[in-house]
PDB file of C-alpha atoms in Angstrom:
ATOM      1  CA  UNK X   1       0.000   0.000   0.000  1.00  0.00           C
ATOM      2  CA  UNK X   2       3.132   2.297   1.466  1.00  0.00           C
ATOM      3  CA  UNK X   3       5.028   1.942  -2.209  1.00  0.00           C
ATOM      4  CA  UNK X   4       1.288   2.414  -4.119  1.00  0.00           C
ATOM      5  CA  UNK X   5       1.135   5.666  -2.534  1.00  0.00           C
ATOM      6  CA  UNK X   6       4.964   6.605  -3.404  1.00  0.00           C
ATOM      7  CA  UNK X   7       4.233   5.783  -6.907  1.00  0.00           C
ATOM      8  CA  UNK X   8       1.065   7.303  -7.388  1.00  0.00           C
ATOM      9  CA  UNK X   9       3.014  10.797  -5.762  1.00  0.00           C
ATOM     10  CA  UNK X  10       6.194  10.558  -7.811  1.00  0.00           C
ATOM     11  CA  UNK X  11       3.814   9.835 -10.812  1.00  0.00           C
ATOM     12  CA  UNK X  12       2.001  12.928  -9.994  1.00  0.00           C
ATOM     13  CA  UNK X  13       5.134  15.117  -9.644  1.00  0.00           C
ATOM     14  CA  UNK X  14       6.177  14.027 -12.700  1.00  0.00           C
ATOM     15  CA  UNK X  15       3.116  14.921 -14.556  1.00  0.00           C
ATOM     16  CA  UNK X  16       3.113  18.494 -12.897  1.00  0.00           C
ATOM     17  CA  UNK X  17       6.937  18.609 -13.677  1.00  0.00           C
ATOM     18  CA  UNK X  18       5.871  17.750 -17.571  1.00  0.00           C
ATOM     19  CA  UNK X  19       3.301  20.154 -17.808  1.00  0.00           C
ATOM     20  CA  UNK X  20       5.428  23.016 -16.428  1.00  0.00           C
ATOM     21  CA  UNK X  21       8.279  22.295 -18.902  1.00  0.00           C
ATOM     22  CA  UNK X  22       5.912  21.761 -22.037  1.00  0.00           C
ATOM     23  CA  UNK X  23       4.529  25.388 -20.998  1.00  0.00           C
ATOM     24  CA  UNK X  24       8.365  26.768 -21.038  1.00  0.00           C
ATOM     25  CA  UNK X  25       8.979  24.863 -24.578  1.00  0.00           C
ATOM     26  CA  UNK X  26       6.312  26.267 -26.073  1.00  0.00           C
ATOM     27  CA  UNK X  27       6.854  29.899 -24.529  1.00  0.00           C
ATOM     28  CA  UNK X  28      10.477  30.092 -24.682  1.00  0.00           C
ATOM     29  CA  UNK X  29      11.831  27.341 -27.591  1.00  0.00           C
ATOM     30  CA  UNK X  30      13.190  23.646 -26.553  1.00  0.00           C
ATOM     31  CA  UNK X  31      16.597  24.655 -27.109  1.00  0.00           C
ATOM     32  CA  UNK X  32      15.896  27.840 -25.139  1.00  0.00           C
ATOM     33  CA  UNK X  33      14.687  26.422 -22.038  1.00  0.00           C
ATOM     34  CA  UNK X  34      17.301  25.038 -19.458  1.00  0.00           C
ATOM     35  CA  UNK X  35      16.548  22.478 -16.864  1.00  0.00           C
ATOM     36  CA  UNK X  36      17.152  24.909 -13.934  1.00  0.00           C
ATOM     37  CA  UNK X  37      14.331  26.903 -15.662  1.00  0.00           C
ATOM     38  CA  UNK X  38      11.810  23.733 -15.533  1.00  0.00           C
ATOM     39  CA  UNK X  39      13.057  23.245 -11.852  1.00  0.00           C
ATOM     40  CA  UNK X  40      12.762  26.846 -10.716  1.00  0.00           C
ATOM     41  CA  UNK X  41       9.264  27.000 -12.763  1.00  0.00           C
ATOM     42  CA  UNK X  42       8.093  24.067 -10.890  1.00  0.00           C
ATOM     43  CA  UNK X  43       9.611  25.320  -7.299  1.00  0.00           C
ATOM     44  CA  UNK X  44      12.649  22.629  -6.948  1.00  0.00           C
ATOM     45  CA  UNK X  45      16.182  22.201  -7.217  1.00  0.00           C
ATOM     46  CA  UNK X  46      17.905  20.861 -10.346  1.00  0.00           C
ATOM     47  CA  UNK X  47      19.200  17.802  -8.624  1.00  0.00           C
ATOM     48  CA  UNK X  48      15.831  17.333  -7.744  1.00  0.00           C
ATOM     49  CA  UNK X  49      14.640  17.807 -10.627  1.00  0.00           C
ATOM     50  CA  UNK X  50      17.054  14.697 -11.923  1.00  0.00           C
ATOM     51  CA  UNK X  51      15.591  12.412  -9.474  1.00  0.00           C
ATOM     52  CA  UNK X  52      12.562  12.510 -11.945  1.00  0.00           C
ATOM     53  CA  UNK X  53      14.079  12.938 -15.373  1.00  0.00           C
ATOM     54  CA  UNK X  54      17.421  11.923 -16.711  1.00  0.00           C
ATOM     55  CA  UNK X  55      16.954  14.767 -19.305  1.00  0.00           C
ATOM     56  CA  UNK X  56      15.098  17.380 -20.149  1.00  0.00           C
ATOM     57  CA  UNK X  57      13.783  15.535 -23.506  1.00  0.00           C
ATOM     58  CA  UNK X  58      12.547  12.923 -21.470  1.00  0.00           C
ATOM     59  CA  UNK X  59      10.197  15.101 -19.925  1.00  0.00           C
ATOM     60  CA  UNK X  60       8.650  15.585 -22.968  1.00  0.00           C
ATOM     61  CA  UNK X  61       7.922  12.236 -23.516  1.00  0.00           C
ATOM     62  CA  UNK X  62       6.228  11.207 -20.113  1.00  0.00           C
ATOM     63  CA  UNK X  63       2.559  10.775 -20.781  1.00  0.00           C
ATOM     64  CA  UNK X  64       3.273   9.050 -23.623  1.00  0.00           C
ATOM     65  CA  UNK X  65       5.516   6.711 -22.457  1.00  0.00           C
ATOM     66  CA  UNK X  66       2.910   6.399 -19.716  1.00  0.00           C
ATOM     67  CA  UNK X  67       0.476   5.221 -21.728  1.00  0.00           C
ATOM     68  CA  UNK X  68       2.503   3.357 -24.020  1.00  0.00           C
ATOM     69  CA  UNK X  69       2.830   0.690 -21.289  1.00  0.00           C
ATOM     70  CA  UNK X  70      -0.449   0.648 -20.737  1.00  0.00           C
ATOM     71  CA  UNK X  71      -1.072  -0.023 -24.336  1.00  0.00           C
ATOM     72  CA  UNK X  72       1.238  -2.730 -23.833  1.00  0.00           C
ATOM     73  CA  UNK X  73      -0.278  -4.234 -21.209  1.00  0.00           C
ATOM     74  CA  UNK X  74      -4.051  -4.062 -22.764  1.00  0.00           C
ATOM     75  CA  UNK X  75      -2.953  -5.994 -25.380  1.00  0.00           C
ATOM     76  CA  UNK X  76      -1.219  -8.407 -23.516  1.00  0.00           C
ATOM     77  CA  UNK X  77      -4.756  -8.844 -21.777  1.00  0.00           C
ATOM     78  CA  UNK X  78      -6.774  -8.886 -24.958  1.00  0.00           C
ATOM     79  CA  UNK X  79      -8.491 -12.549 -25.218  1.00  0.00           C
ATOM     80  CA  UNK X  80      -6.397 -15.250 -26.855  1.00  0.00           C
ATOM     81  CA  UNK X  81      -9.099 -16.077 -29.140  1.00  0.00           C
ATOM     82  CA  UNK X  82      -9.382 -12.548 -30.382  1.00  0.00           C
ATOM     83  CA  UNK X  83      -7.960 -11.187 -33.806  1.00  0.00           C
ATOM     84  CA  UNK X  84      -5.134  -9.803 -33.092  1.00  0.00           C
ATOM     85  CA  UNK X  85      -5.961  -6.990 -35.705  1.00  0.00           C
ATOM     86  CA  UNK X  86      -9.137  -6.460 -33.626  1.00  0.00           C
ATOM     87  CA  UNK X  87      -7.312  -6.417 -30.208  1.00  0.00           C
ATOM     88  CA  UNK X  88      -4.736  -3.903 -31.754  1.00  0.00           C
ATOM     89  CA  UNK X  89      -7.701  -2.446 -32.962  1.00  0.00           C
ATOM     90  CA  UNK X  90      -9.689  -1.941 -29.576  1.00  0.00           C
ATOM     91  CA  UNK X  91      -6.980  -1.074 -27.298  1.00  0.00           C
ATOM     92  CA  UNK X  92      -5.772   1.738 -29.691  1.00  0.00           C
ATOM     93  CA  UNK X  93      -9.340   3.260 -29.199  1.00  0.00           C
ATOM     94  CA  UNK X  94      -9.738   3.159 -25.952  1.00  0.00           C
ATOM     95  CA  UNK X  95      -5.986   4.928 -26.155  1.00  0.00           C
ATOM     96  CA  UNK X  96      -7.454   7.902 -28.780  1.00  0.00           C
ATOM     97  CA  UNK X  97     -10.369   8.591 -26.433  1.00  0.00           C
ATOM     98  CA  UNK X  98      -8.402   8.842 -23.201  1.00  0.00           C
ATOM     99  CA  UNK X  99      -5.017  10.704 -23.804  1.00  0.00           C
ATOM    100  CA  UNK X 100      -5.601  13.035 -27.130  1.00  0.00           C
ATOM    101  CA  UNK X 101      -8.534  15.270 -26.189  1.00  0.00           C
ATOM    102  CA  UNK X 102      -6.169  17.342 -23.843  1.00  0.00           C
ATOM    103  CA  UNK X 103      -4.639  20.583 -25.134  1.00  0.00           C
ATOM    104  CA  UNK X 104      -1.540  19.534 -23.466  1.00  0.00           C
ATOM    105  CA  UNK X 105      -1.081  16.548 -26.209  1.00  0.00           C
ATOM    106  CA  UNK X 106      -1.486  19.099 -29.101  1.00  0.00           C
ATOM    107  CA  UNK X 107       1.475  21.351 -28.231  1.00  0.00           C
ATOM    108  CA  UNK X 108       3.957  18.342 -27.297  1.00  0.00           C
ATOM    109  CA  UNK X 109       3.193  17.206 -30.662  1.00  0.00           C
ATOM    110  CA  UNK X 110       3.718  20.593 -32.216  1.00  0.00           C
ATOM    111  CA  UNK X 111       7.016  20.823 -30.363  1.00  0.00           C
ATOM    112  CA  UNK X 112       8.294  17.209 -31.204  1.00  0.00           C
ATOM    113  CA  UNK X 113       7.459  18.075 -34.924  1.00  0.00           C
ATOM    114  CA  UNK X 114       9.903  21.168 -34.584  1.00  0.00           C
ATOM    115  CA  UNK X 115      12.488  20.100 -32.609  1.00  0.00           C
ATOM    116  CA  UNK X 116      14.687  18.039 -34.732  1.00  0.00           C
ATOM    117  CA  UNK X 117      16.291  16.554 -31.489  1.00  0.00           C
ATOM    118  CA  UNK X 118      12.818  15.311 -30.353  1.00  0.00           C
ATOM    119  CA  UNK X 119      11.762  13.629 -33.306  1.00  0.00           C
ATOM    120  CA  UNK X 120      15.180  11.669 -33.265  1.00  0.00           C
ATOM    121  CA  UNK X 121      14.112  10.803 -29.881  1.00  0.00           C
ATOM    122  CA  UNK X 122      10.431   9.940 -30.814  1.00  0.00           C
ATOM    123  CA  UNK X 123      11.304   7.492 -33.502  1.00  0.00           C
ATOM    124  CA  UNK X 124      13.814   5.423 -31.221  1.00  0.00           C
ATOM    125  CA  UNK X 125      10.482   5.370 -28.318  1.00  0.00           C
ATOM    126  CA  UNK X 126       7.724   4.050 -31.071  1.00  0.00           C
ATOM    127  CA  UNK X 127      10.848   1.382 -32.465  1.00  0.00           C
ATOM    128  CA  UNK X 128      10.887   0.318 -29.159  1.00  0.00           C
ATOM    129  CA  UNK X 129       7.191   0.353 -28.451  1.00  0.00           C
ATOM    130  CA  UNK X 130       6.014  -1.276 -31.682  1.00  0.00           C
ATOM    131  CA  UNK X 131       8.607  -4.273 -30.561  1.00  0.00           C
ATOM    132  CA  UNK X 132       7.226  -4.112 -27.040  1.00  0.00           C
ATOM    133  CA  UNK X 133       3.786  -4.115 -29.164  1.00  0.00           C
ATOM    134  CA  UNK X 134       4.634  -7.079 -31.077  1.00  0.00           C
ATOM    135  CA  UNK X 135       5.874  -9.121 -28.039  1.00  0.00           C
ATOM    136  CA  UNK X 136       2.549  -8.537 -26.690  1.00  0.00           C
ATOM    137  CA  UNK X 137       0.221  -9.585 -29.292  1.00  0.00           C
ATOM    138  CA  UNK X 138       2.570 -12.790 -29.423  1.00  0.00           C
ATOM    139  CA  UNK X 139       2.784 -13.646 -25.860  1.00  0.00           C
ATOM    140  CA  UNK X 140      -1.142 -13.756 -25.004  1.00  0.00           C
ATOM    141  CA  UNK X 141      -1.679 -17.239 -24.195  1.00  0.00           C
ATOM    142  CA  UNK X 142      -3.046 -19.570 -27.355  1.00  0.00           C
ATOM    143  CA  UNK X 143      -2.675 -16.781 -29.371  1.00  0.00           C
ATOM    144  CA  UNK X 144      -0.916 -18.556 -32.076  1.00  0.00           C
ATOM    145  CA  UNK X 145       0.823 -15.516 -33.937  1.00  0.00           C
ATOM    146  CA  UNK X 146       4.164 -15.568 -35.194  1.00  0.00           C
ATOM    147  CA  UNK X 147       6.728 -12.556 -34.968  1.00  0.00           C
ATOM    148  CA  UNK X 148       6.594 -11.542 -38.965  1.00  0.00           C
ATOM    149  CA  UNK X 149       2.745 -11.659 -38.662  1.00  0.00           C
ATOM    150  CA  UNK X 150       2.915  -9.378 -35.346  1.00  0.00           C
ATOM    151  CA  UNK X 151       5.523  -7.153 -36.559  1.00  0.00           C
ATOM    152  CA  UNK X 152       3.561  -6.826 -39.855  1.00  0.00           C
ATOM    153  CA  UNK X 153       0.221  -5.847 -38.100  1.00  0.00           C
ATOM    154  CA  UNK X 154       1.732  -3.483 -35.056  1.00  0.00           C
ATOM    155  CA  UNK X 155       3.597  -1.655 -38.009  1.00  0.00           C
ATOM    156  CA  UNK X 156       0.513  -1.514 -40.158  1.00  0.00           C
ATOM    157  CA  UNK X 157      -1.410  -0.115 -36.676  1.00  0.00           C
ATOM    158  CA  UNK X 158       1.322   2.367 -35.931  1.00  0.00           C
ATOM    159  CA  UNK X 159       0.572   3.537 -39.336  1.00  0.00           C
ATOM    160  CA  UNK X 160      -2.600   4.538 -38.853  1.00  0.00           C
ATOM    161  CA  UNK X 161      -2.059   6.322 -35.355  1.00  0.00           C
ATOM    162  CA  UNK X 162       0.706   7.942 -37.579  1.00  0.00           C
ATOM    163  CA  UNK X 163      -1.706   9.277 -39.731  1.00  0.00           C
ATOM    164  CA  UNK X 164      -4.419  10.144 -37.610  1.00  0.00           C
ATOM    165  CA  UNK X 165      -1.611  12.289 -35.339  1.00  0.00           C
ATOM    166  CA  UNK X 166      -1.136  14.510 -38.407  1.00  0.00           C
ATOM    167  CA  UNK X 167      -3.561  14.887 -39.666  1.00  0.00           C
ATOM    168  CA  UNK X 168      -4.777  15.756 -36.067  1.00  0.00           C
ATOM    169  CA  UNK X 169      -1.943  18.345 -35.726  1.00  0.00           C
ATOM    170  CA  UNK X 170      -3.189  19.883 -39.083  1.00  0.00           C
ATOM    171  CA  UNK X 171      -6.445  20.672 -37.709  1.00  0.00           C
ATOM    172  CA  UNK X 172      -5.459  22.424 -34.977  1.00  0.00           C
ATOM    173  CA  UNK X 173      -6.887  19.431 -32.792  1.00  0.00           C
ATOM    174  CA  UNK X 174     -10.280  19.765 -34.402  1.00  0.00           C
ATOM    175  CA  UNK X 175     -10.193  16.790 -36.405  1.00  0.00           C
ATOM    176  CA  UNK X 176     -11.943  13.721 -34.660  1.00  0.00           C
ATOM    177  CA  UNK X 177      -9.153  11.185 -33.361  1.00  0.00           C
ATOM    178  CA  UNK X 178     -11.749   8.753 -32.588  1.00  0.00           C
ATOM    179  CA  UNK X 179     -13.101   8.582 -36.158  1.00  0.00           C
ATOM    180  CA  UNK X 180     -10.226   8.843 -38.203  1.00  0.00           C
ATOM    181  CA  UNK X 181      -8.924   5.996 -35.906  1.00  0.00           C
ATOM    182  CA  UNK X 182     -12.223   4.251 -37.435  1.00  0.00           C
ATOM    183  CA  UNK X 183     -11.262   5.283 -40.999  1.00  0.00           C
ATOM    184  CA  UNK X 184      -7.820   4.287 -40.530  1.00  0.00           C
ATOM    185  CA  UNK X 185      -8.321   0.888 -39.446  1.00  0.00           C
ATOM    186  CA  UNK X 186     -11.107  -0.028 -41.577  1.00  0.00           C
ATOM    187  CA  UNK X 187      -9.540   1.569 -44.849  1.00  0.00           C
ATOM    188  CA  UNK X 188      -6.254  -0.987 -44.220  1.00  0.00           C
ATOM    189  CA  UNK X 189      -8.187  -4.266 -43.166  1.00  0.00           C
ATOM    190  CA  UNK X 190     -10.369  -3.751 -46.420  1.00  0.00           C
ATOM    191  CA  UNK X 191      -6.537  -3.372 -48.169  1.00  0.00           C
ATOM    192  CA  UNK X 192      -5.793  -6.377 -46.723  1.00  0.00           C
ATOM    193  CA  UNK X 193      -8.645  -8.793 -47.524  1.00  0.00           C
ATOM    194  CA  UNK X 194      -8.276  -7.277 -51.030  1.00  0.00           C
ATOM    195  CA  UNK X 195      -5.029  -8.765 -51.181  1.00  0.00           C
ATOM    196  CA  UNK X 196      -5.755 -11.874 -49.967  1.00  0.00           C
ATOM    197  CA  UNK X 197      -8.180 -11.962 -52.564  1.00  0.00           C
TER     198      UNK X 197
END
């Protein structure tokens, strides 16, 4: 109970320490912003300030990674018997409706898109995450899916959330996640029974 309640605090700093620094990026430029700004923005040392982050990219990166092992471990959970196109499918919803209707989301991805040193950084978190993806949608039990055929169908799914996150961004976070998720998905598995066909 003791170490719930340390994690659910240090969790909660860290989100508070994330939203202050995205606030700086955006207001003063990535490159701009130092750490002991983030630290004296958020009322704490620089050292402590370390204890949270190893860098001030990573900061950037929190909720998602957040919720990228959550992703993770919905799939994992996702019945054996399921597709696994429809489990990648139904946990990637649920992740559109619950993390991109904040503001917050919109101007990290702005700043990733600009920051050349972020975007470097974001492709080496989704490599690992689509393997981490991949491992999942092999390792539910009876699930019967070999690596190519998980590979091929996280890859296809990352895809989609690809395109749906730009064309997102374009909008100015009017577009509809939630339905261009839909689109996405349904638009490749029709590609796919086509060429099967």
């Amino acid at each position: 109970m003791e170490e719930g309640l340390r994690e659910r605090t240090r969790r909660a700093v860290r989100a508070e320490l994330a939203e202050v620094a995205i606030g700086l990026f955006v207001r003063q430029g990535f490159d701009d912003t130092t750490v002991e700004d983030i630290a004296r923005a958020a009322g704490m040392t620089k050292r402590s300030f370390f204890r949270y982050f190893p860098t001030k990219e990573d900061v950037v990166f929190d909720g998602v990674d957040l919720t990228g092992e959550k992703v993770v471990g919905d799939i994992a959970a996702r019945p054996a018997e399921e597709d696994p196109w429809d489990s990648l499918h139904h946990v990637l919803r649920a992740w559109q409706e619950e993390i991109h209707a904040s503001e917050q989301v919109l101007a990290t991805l702005r700043l990733i898109e600009a920051t050349p040193a972020l975007v470097g950084r974001l492709h080496q978190r989704r490599a690992e995450w689509r393997r981490r993806v991949s491992e999942a949608l092999q390792s539910r039990p009876g699930a019967g899916i070999d690596a190519f055929t998980a590979d091929l169908l996280t890859n296809a799914a990352t895809a989609v959330l690809d395109a749906v996150s730009s064309q997102w961004v374009r909008s100015n976070g009017h577009a509809n996640r939630s339905a261009l998720l839909e689109q996405g998905f349904t638009q490749v598995h029709l590609r796919l029974n086509l060429r099967q066909v």
